[in-house]
Amino acid sequence: MAGLQLQGIALTSSVLCCRTADYLEVWSNQLQSLINFGFCFKFFPPPTVFLCPGLLKGVYQSEHLFESDHQSGAWCKDPLQASDKIYYMPWTPYRTDTLTEYSSKDDFIAGRPTTTYKLPHRVDGTGFVVYDGALFFNKERTRNIVKFDLRTRIKSGEAIIANANYHDTSPYRWGGKSDIDLAVDENGLWVIYATEQNNGKIVISQLNPYTLRIEGTWDTAYDKRSASNAFMICGILYVVKSVYEDDDNEATGNKIDYIYNTDQSKDSMVDVPFPNSYQYIAAVDYNPRDNLLYVWNNYHVVKYSLDFGPLDSRAGKDFNTEPKSELGFLFFSQIGCEIEICSCVNDLHVFVN
């Protein structure tokens, strides 16, 4: 039977079922060798993984899970997995190198971890995310993003975010080495940071989660050190401005006051109240699967629900109709053999003529 061998995986005329990046990693790691071997390839637009819920109109604290023994940290779920697993990382300067996994919310609240992951590097800030079975985080004292595969417990990639300020050069207002913040939304994986070239203002880059290549970059007009936190929804950056414990001026308020639409390359000032019961927001992470915010606020692990309205001219066109991601179908062909590698919600199919 005809077939092709890639990294020890035999691709034959059978139909193989895979989980997202398992086989995408094969081609991303071997793309150049395939080209050298005489393969032709072409990208096609992918299907949308999650539909855009619209423009954010309201934020409400909906659930208080527990009070941690760490003032800062982050927690999240993997939006590309339907399981109830929760990933948890309290943050301590120069000592954070462990991710803890819980199988359910009940186990999370009760403090019953399923497993822990010892990371190959220490972590700067609370900007980690888990996406398609891998942890992405900012390597301590660098402008590098590290990808750590949770299935194999092996570091599977590292990329430099060119010109990004790091290690408390341009953190969020609370500090905490939060210069480089990762985010996920309906369009994929993002990194939020600042550069000297943009005068310390927020820069957004979309990151390919399988190759770690930057697929697009946008400069904004919002000073990163003035922001308390930020997150992405439908390719739109939402910047949070909030009061901290030691603020002398309560008039600064707690709100989302700025958005930037990467699809239109346009920004807008807004005024969306943002709950801040504990006055020390250290992490805000959006999950496109459940449309909730996962927040860490002054030891408190909380969840926020969201209200959405229709996208208007400030936010640009509806992302449901024209997915922006460049990850999609990849076709190889050589001597009558055609391999179809699909995007993250599909299987891998191999056809031999």
PDB file of C-alpha atoms in Angstrom, residues 170-175 178-179 222-231 238-244 253-258 279-285 296:
ATOM      1  CA  SER A 170       6.212  47.888  30.080  1.00  0.00           C
ATOM      2  CA  PRO A 171       4.032  45.872  32.459  1.00  0.00           C
ATOM      3  CA  TYR A 172       0.386  46.416  33.257  1.00  0.00           C
ATOM      4  CA  ARG A 173      -0.258  48.897  36.096  1.00  0.00           C
ATOM      5  CA  TRP A 174       0.141  46.320  38.851  1.00  0.00           C
ATOM      6  CA  GLY A 175       3.646  45.364  37.653  1.00  0.00           C
ATOM      7  CA  SER A 178       3.351  41.432  33.022  1.00  0.00           C
ATOM      8  CA  ASP A 179       4.923  42.965  29.915  1.00  0.00           C
ATOM      9  CA  TYR A 222      -2.959  53.047  24.408  1.00  0.00           C
ATOM     10  CA  ASP A 223      -0.053  53.291  26.852  1.00  0.00           C
ATOM     11  CA  LYS A 224       0.487  49.812  28.232  1.00  0.00           C
ATOM     12  CA  ARG A 225       1.594  50.923  31.685  1.00  0.00           C
ATOM     13  CA  SER A 226      -1.730  52.751  32.059  1.00  0.00           C
ATOM     14  CA  ALA A 227      -3.707  49.571  31.379  1.00  0.00           C
ATOM     15  CA  SER A 228      -4.696  47.227  34.192  1.00  0.00           C
ATOM     16  CA  ASN A 229      -5.140  44.323  31.788  1.00  0.00           C
ATOM     17  CA  ALA A 230      -6.389  43.476  28.308  1.00  0.00           C
ATOM     18  CA  PHE A 231      -8.019  40.619  26.424  1.00  0.00           C
ATOM     19  CA  TYR A 238     -10.435  45.331  25.054  1.00  0.00           C
ATOM     20  CA  VAL A 239      -8.333  47.337  27.527  1.00  0.00           C
ATOM     21  CA  VAL A 240      -9.269  47.379  31.227  1.00  0.00           C
ATOM     22  CA  LYS A 241      -8.560  50.410  33.405  1.00  0.00           C
ATOM     23  CA  SER A 242      -9.163  49.771  37.113  1.00  0.00           C
ATOM     24  CA  VAL A 243      -8.526  51.085  40.608  1.00  0.00           C
ATOM     25  CA  TYR A 244      -5.807  49.438  42.725  1.00  0.00           C
ATOM     26  CA  GLY A 253     -12.896  54.254  37.838  1.00  0.00           C
ATOM     27  CA  ASN A 254     -13.196  50.615  36.829  1.00  0.00           C
ATOM     28  CA  LYS A 255     -14.038  50.124  33.193  1.00  0.00           C
ATOM     29  CA  ILE A 256     -13.061  49.015  29.734  1.00  0.00           C
ATOM     30  CA  ASP A 257     -12.147  52.331  28.161  1.00  0.00           C
ATOM     31  CA  TYR A 258     -10.494  51.413  24.856  1.00  0.00           C
ATOM     32  CA  GLN A 279      -8.965  46.203  43.708  1.00  0.00           C
ATOM     33  CA  TYR A 280      -5.941  44.294  42.460  1.00  0.00           C
ATOM     34  CA  ILE A 281      -6.616  42.790  39.033  1.00  0.00           C
ATOM     35  CA  ALA A 282      -3.682  40.575  38.053  1.00  0.00           C
ATOM     36  CA  ALA A 283      -5.138  38.515  35.189  1.00  0.00           C
ATOM     37  CA  VAL A 284      -8.108  38.600  32.810  1.00  0.00           C
ATOM     38  CA  ASP A 285      -8.484  35.751  30.304  1.00  0.00           C
ATOM     39  CA  TRP A 296      -7.572  36.817  39.321  1.00  0.00           C
TER      40      TRP A 296
END
